[in-house]
PDB file of C-alpha atoms in Angstrom:
ATOM      1  CA  MET J 148     113.809  23.204 -38.140  1.00  0.00           C
ATOM      2  CA  HIS J 149     112.150  22.225 -34.843  1.00  0.00           C
ATOM      3  CA  HIS J 150     112.829  24.879 -32.008  1.00  0.00           C
ATOM      4  CA  LEU J 151     114.208  22.128 -29.634  1.00  0.00           C
ATOM      5  CA  TYR J 152     116.784  20.970 -32.285  1.00  0.00           C
ATOM      6  CA  ARG J 153     117.719  24.558 -32.831  1.00  0.00           C
ATOM      7  CA  ILE J 154     118.461  25.776 -29.644  1.00  0.00           C
ATOM      8  CA  ASN J 155     120.421  22.202 -29.242  1.00  0.00           C
ATOM      9  CA  LEU J 156     122.382  22.806 -32.825  1.00  0.00           C
ATOM     10  CA  ILE J 157     123.314  26.432 -31.833  1.00  0.00           C
ATOM     11  CA  ASN J 158     123.771  26.627 -27.960  1.00  0.00           C
ATOM     12  CA  SER J 159     126.797  23.767 -29.273  1.00  0.00           C
ATOM     13  CA  CYS J 160     127.831  24.882 -32.234  1.00  0.00           C
ATOM     14  CA  SER J 161     130.116  27.534 -30.272  1.00  0.00           C
ATOM     15  CA  GLY J 162     132.540  24.930 -28.521  1.00  0.00           C
ATOM     16  CA  PHE J 163     132.893  24.195 -24.881  1.00  0.00           C
ATOM     17  CA  LYS J 164     131.859  27.120 -22.217  1.00  0.00           C
ATOM     18  CA  SER J 165     132.545  27.653 -18.915  1.00  0.00           C
ATOM     19  CA  ALA J 166     130.638  26.196 -15.941  1.00  0.00           C
ATOM     20  CA  ASN J 167     129.527  27.822 -12.550  1.00  0.00           C
ATOM     21  CA  LEU J 168     127.869  28.660 -10.461  1.00  0.00           C
ATOM     22  CA  ILE J 169     126.797  32.205  -9.225  1.00  0.00           C
ATOM     23  CA  GLY J 170     125.904  32.570  -5.552  1.00  0.00           C
ATOM     24  CA  THR J 171     123.811  35.490  -5.021  1.00  0.00           C
ATOM     25  CA  LYS J 172     121.442  36.325  -1.406  1.00  0.00           C
ATOM     26  CA  SER J 173     118.248  39.313  -1.617  1.00  0.00           C
ATOM     27  CA  LYS J 174     117.961  41.954   0.641  1.00  0.00           C
ATOM     28  CA  GLU J 175     115.855  39.536   3.095  1.00  0.00           C
ATOM     29  CA  GLY J 176     118.649  37.022   3.085  1.00  0.00           C
ATOM     30  CA  ILE J 177     117.279  34.384   0.902  1.00  0.00           C
ATOM     31  CA  GLU J 178     120.545  32.552  -0.528  1.00  0.00           C
ATOM     32  CA  ASN J 179     119.431  32.035  -4.307  1.00  0.00           C
ATOM     33  CA  VAL J 180     122.077  29.801  -6.346  1.00  0.00           C
ATOM     34  CA  ALA J 181     122.307  29.113 -10.566  1.00  0.00           C
ATOM     35  CA  VAL J 182     124.437  27.632 -13.025  1.00  0.00           C
ATOM     36  CA  PHE J 183     125.753  29.610 -15.842  1.00  0.00           C
ATOM     37  CA  SER J 184     127.859  28.871 -18.739  1.00  0.00           C
ATOM     38  CA  SER J 185     128.179  32.315 -19.899  1.00  0.00           C
ATOM     39  CA  VAL J 186     131.093  33.493 -17.588  1.00  0.00           C
ATOM     40  CA  THR J 187     133.806  35.286 -19.830  1.00  0.00           C
ATOM     41  CA  HIS J 188     137.317  37.528 -19.164  1.00  0.00           C
ATOM     42  CA  LEU J 189     136.554  40.729 -20.103  1.00  0.00           C
ATOM     43  CA  GLY J 190     140.052  41.780 -18.907  1.00  0.00           C
ATOM     44  CA  SER J 191     143.084  41.382 -15.820  1.00  0.00           C
ATOM     45  CA  HIS J 192     143.549  45.546 -15.045  1.00  0.00           C
ATOM     46  CA  PRO J 193     141.225  45.686 -13.431  1.00  0.00           C
ATOM     47  CA  PRO J 194     140.049  42.313 -13.541  1.00  0.00           C
ATOM     48  CA  LEU J 195     136.818  42.583 -15.157  1.00  0.00           C
ATOM     49  CA  LEU J 196     133.839  39.352 -15.690  1.00  0.00           C
ATOM     50  CA  GLY J 197     131.251  39.172 -17.584  1.00  0.00           C
ATOM     51  CA  PHE J 198     128.684  36.771 -17.899  1.00  0.00           C
ATOM     52  CA  ILE J 199     125.343  36.911 -20.525  1.00  0.00           C
ATOM     53  CA  LEU J 200     121.385  37.245 -18.614  1.00  0.00           C
ATOM     54  CA  ARG J 201     118.284  36.296 -20.565  1.00  0.00           C
ATOM     55  CA  PRO J 202     115.934  38.426 -21.262  1.00  0.00           C
ATOM     56  CA  THR J 203     113.953  40.146 -17.638  1.00  0.00           C
ATOM     57  CA  THR J 204     110.766  39.535 -18.836  1.00  0.00           C
ATOM     58  CA  VAL J 205     110.491  36.318 -16.636  1.00  0.00           C
ATOM     59  CA  LEU J 206     111.155  36.429 -13.265  1.00  0.00           C
ATOM     60  CA  ARG J 207     115.831  36.070 -12.749  1.00  0.00           C
ATOM     61  CA  ASN J 208     116.652  35.865  -8.814  1.00  0.00           C
ATOM     62  CA  THR J 209     120.289  36.143  -9.668  1.00  0.00           C
ATOM     63  CA  TYR J 210     119.611  39.747 -11.661  1.00  0.00           C
ATOM     64  CA  GLU J 211     117.256  41.112  -8.996  1.00  0.00           C
ATOM     65  CA  ASN J 212     119.622  39.751  -6.379  1.00  0.00           C
ATOM     66  CA  ILE J 213     122.728  41.441  -7.702  1.00  0.00           C
ATOM     67  CA  ARG J 214     121.258  45.114  -8.908  1.00  0.00           C
ATOM     68  CA  GLU J 215     119.816  44.680  -5.310  1.00  0.00           C
ATOM     69  CA  THR J 216     122.960  44.272  -3.081  1.00  0.00           C
ATOM     70  CA  GLY J 217     125.431  44.839  -6.121  1.00  0.00           C
ATOM     71  CA  VAL J 218     127.756  42.081  -5.062  1.00  0.00           C
ATOM     72  CA  TYR J 219     127.704  38.282  -6.275  1.00  0.00           C
ATOM     73  CA  THR J 220     130.062  35.238  -6.536  1.00  0.00           C
ATOM     74  CA  ILE J 221     131.256  33.180  -8.992  1.00  0.00           C
ATOM     75  CA  ASN J 222     132.081  29.626  -8.151  1.00  0.00           C
ATOM     76  CA  HIS J 223     133.866  26.515 -10.747  1.00  0.00           C
ATOM     77  CA  ILE J 224     131.489  23.531 -10.801  1.00  0.00           C
ATOM     78  CA  HIS J 225     133.430  20.289 -10.399  1.00  0.00           C
ATOM     79  CA  LYS J 226     133.267  16.736 -10.969  1.00  0.00           C
ATOM     80  CA  THR J 227     131.174  15.771  -8.245  1.00  0.00           C
ATOM     81  CA  ILE J 228     128.334  17.957  -8.019  1.00  0.00           C
ATOM     82  CA  ILE J 229     127.541  17.976 -11.422  1.00  0.00           C
ATOM     83  CA  GLU J 230     124.200  16.615 -10.958  1.00  0.00           C
ATOM     84  CA  ASP J 231     123.256  19.235  -7.739  1.00  0.00           C
ATOM     85  CA  ALA J 232     124.955  21.830  -9.954  1.00  0.00           C
ATOM     86  CA  HIS J 233     122.419  21.603 -13.423  1.00  0.00           C
ATOM     87  CA  HIS J 234     119.591  21.367 -10.925  1.00  0.00           C
ATOM     88  CA  THR J 235     119.522  24.719  -9.772  1.00  0.00           C
ATOM     89  CA  SER J 236     118.667  25.267 -13.877  1.00  0.00           C
ATOM     90  CA  ALA J 237     114.881  24.108 -12.584  1.00  0.00           C
ATOM     91  CA  LYS J 238     112.708  27.767 -11.525  1.00  0.00           C
ATOM     92  CA  TYR J 239     111.626  27.871  -8.536  1.00  0.00           C
ATOM     93  CA  ASN J 240     109.997  30.883  -6.738  1.00  0.00           C
ATOM     94  CA  LYS J 241     111.932  33.931  -4.957  1.00  0.00           C
ATOM     95  CA  ASP J 242     111.705  32.751  -1.719  1.00  0.00           C
ATOM     96  CA  ILE J 243     112.959  29.176  -2.298  1.00  0.00           C
ATOM     97  CA  SER J 244     116.730  28.416  -2.137  1.00  0.00           C
ATOM     98  CA  GLU J 245     118.051  26.535  -4.434  1.00  0.00           C
ATOM     99  CA  PHE J 246     120.670  25.300  -1.708  1.00  0.00           C
ATOM    100  CA  ASP J 247     117.469  24.061   0.292  1.00  0.00           C
ATOM    101  CA  ALA J 248     116.782  21.753  -3.308  1.00  0.00           C
ATOM    102  CA  THR J 249     119.908  20.303  -3.758  1.00  0.00           C
ATOM    103  CA  HIS J 250     122.892  19.097  -1.708  1.00  0.00           C
ATOM    104  CA  LEU J 251     125.239  22.905  -2.736  1.00  0.00           C
ATOM    105  CA  MET J 252     126.501  24.175   0.912  1.00  0.00           C
ATOM    106  CA  PRO J 253     126.683  28.204   1.323  1.00  0.00           C
ATOM    107  CA  GLU J 254     129.871  29.274   2.890  1.00  0.00           C
ATOM    108  CA  TYR J 255     130.582  33.255   3.609  1.00  0.00           C
ATOM    109  CA  LYS J 256     134.254  34.523   4.005  1.00  0.00           C
ATOM    110  CA  ASN J 257     135.949  37.638   3.748  1.00  0.00           C
ATOM    111  CA  ASP J 258     132.859  39.219   4.926  1.00  0.00           C
ATOM    112  CA  CYS J 259     131.194  39.153   1.708  1.00  0.00           C
ATOM    113  CA  PHE J 260     126.866  39.240   1.903  1.00  0.00           C
ATOM    114  CA  ALA J 261     126.446  36.386  -0.821  1.00  0.00           C
ATOM    115  CA  PRO J 262     127.362  32.780  -0.507  1.00  0.00           C
ATOM    116  CA  PHE J 263     130.197  31.052  -1.659  1.00  0.00           C
ATOM    117  CA  VAL J 264     129.201  26.999  -2.615  1.00  0.00           C
ATOM    118  CA  GLN J 265     131.105  25.404   0.043  1.00  0.00           C
ATOM    119  CA  ASP J 266     134.436  23.245  -1.196  1.00  0.00           C
ATOM    120  CA  ALA J 267     134.085  24.523  -4.765  1.00  0.00           C
ATOM    121  CA  PRO J 268     138.064  24.435  -6.327  1.00  0.00           C
ATOM    122  CA  VAL J 269     138.114  28.213  -7.032  1.00  0.00           C
ATOM    123  CA  GLN J 270     136.105  30.496  -5.979  1.00  0.00           C
ATOM    124  CA  LEU J 271     135.138  34.543  -7.109  1.00  0.00           C
ATOM    125  CA  GLN J 272     133.649  37.159  -4.548  1.00  0.00           C
ATOM    126  CA  MET J 273     132.482  39.936  -7.361  1.00  0.00           C
ATOM    127  CA  ALA J 274     131.502  43.731  -7.059  1.00  0.00           C
ATOM    128  CA  TYR J 275     128.865  45.120  -9.426  1.00  0.00           C
ATOM    129  CA  VAL J 276     129.926  47.101 -11.994  1.00  0.00           C
ATOM    130  CA  SER J 277     127.821  47.475 -14.576  1.00  0.00           C
ATOM    131  CA  GLU J 278     125.485  45.707 -17.796  1.00  0.00           C
ATOM    132  CA  TYR J 279     124.870  46.278 -21.525  1.00  0.00           C
ATOM    133  CA  PHE J 280     121.954  45.494 -23.245  1.00  0.00           C
ATOM    134  CA  ILE J 281     121.964  43.771 -25.637  1.00  0.00           C
ATOM    135  CA  LYS J 282     118.882  44.410 -28.523  1.00  0.00           C
ATOM    136  CA  GLU J 283     119.234  42.462 -30.755  1.00  0.00           C
ATOM    137  CA  ASN J 284     117.873  39.740 -28.646  1.00  0.00           C
ATOM    138  CA  ASN J 285     117.022  41.150 -25.348  1.00  0.00           C
ATOM    139  CA  THR J 286     119.615  39.755 -22.806  1.00  0.00           C
ATOM    140  CA  ILE J 287     122.075  41.485 -20.714  1.00  0.00           C
ATOM    141  CA  LEU J 288     125.718  41.459 -20.096  1.00  0.00           C
ATOM    142  CA  LEU J 289     126.303  42.031 -16.668  1.00  0.00           C
ATOM    143  CA  ILE J 290     130.220  43.500 -15.871  1.00  0.00           C
ATOM    144  CA  GLY J 291     131.606  42.792 -12.751  1.00  0.00           C
ATOM    145  CA  GLU J 292     134.862  43.551 -10.800  1.00  0.00           C
ATOM    146  CA  VAL J 293     136.707  40.517  -9.005  1.00  0.00           C
ATOM    147  CA  GLU J 294     137.417  41.380  -5.408  1.00  0.00           C
ATOM    148  CA  GLY J 295     138.637  38.081  -3.411  1.00  0.00           C
ATOM    149  CA  LEU J 296     139.495  35.210  -5.264  1.00  0.00           C
ATOM    150  CA  PHE J 297     140.060  31.656  -3.522  1.00  0.00           C
ATOM    151  CA  ILE J 298     141.712  29.145  -4.740  1.00  0.00           C
ATOM    152  CA  LYS J 299     143.035  25.130  -3.447  1.00  0.00           C
ATOM    153  CA  ASP J 300     146.066  24.971  -2.974  1.00  0.00           C
ATOM    154  CA  ASP J 301     147.587  22.906  -5.071  1.00  0.00           C
ATOM    155  CA  LEU J 302     145.802  24.031  -8.500  1.00  0.00           C
ATOM    156  CA  LEU J 303     148.167  27.245  -8.052  1.00  0.00           C
ATOM    157  CA  GLU J 304     151.296  26.832 -10.202  1.00  0.00           C
ATOM    158  CA  ASP J 305     154.272  29.535  -9.209  1.00  0.00           C
ATOM    159  CA  ASP J 306     153.338  31.651 -12.341  1.00  0.00           C
ATOM    160  CA  GLY J 307     150.108  32.336 -11.287  1.00  0.00           C
ATOM    161  CA  PHE J 308     148.331  29.974 -13.792  1.00  0.00           C
ATOM    162  CA  ILE J 309     145.794  28.292 -12.455  1.00  0.00           C
ATOM    163  CA  ASN J 310     145.541  24.379 -13.462  1.00  0.00           C
ATOM    164  CA  LEU J 311     142.004  23.525 -13.967  1.00  0.00           C
ATOM    165  CA  SER J 312     142.239  19.940 -14.132  1.00  0.00           C
ATOM    166  CA  LYS J 313     143.616  18.484 -11.272  1.00  0.00           C
ATOM    167  CA  ALA J 314     140.143  19.649  -9.027  1.00  0.00           C
ATOM    168  CA  GLU J 315     138.509  17.572 -12.344  1.00  0.00           C
ATOM    169  CA  ILE J 316     136.532  21.440 -13.444  1.00  0.00           C
ATOM    170  CA  ALA J 317     133.564  20.914 -15.977  1.00  0.00           C
ATOM    171  CA  SER J 318     132.933  22.947 -18.543  1.00  0.00           C
ATOM    172  CA  ILE J 319     129.673  22.513 -20.818  1.00  0.00           C
ATOM    173  CA  ASN J 320     128.672  21.156 -24.215  1.00  0.00           C
ATOM    174  CA  GLY J 321     125.416  22.654 -25.568  1.00  0.00           C
ATOM    175  CA  LEU J 322     122.950  23.067 -22.251  1.00  0.00           C
ATOM    176  CA  ASP J 323     123.145  20.062 -20.751  1.00  0.00           C
ATOM    177  CA  ALA J 324     125.770  18.359 -21.859  1.00  0.00           C
ATOM    178  CA  TYR J 325     129.390  18.461 -18.818  1.00  0.00           C
ATOM    179  CA  THR J 326     132.873  17.731 -19.376  1.00  0.00           C
ATOM    180  CA  ILE J 327     135.680  17.067 -17.612  1.00  0.00           C
ATOM    181  CA  PRO J 328     138.606  19.138 -19.426  1.00  0.00           C
ATOM    182  CA  LYS J 329     142.053  17.664 -19.503  1.00  0.00           C
ATOM    183  CA  LEU J 330     145.268  19.291 -19.833  1.00  0.00           C
ATOM    184  CA  GLU J 331     146.676  19.038 -22.386  1.00  0.00           C
ATOM    185  CA  LYS J 332     150.021  21.175 -22.629  1.00  0.00           C
ATOM    186  CA  ARG J 333     151.152  24.673 -21.699  1.00  0.00           C
ATOM    187  CA  LEU J 334     152.840  26.500 -25.076  1.00  0.00           C
ATOM    188  CA  GLU J 335     155.092  29.359 -24.605  1.00  0.00           C
ATOM    189  CA  TYR J 336     153.780  33.382 -25.379  1.00  0.00           C
ATOM    190  CA  GLN J 337     153.941  33.574 -29.227  1.00  0.00           C
ATOM    191  CA  ARG J 338     156.227  36.159 -31.183  1.00  0.00           C
ATOM    192  CA  PRO J 339     156.830  36.337 -34.915  1.00  0.00           C
ATOM    193  CA  LYS J 340     159.469  34.234 -36.435  1.00  0.00           C
ATOM    194  CA  GLN J 341     161.332  35.065 -39.240  1.00  0.00           C
ATOM    195  CA  LEU J 342     160.132  33.862 -42.408  1.00  0.00           C
ATOM    196  CA  SER J 343     163.526  32.554 -43.536  1.00  0.00           C
ATOM    197  CA  ASP J 344     163.305  30.047 -40.664  1.00  0.00           C
ATOM    198  CA  ILE J 345     160.061  28.393 -41.954  1.00  0.00           C
TER     199      ILE J 345
END
């Protein structure tokens, strides 16, 4: 099959993915922000998240900045910034900040060296923990620990659940299709049924 057809097919067959902007800064002070659709929960205690980096055979500013500084931020993409967020996938030189090429604004808090994305409803301050090389396709699984979590007040429910629907948080289908999921229902923790009751 045609390579673009294959790319679209395989990237969309896994279903909806998280839509996040990862913020970093070089040791020289140049800010970087880039869209990622591979951030995933790895565990709650300690609070670990991972994401996949494509092969480093070409320049990867996000990866280089994280390895140099050990810190980065994860910022949820919401409805009003989708176009600017998607534009951060363009390959700018290391000395050009995507913040300057878009209407996205950097924000600093909690003495974090890396920039957050201003007005992102959910912002995570991350510390580099480790990485694993995946030999099958030369990608890297980078693992970080959540050191700070900033959530808009009206999203956080009494039991700790973050209601992303209220903030119109986006998710990604494939490489370039964005959607705004709507919370349908929450279900209780499930325990085995007595088969006689079925």
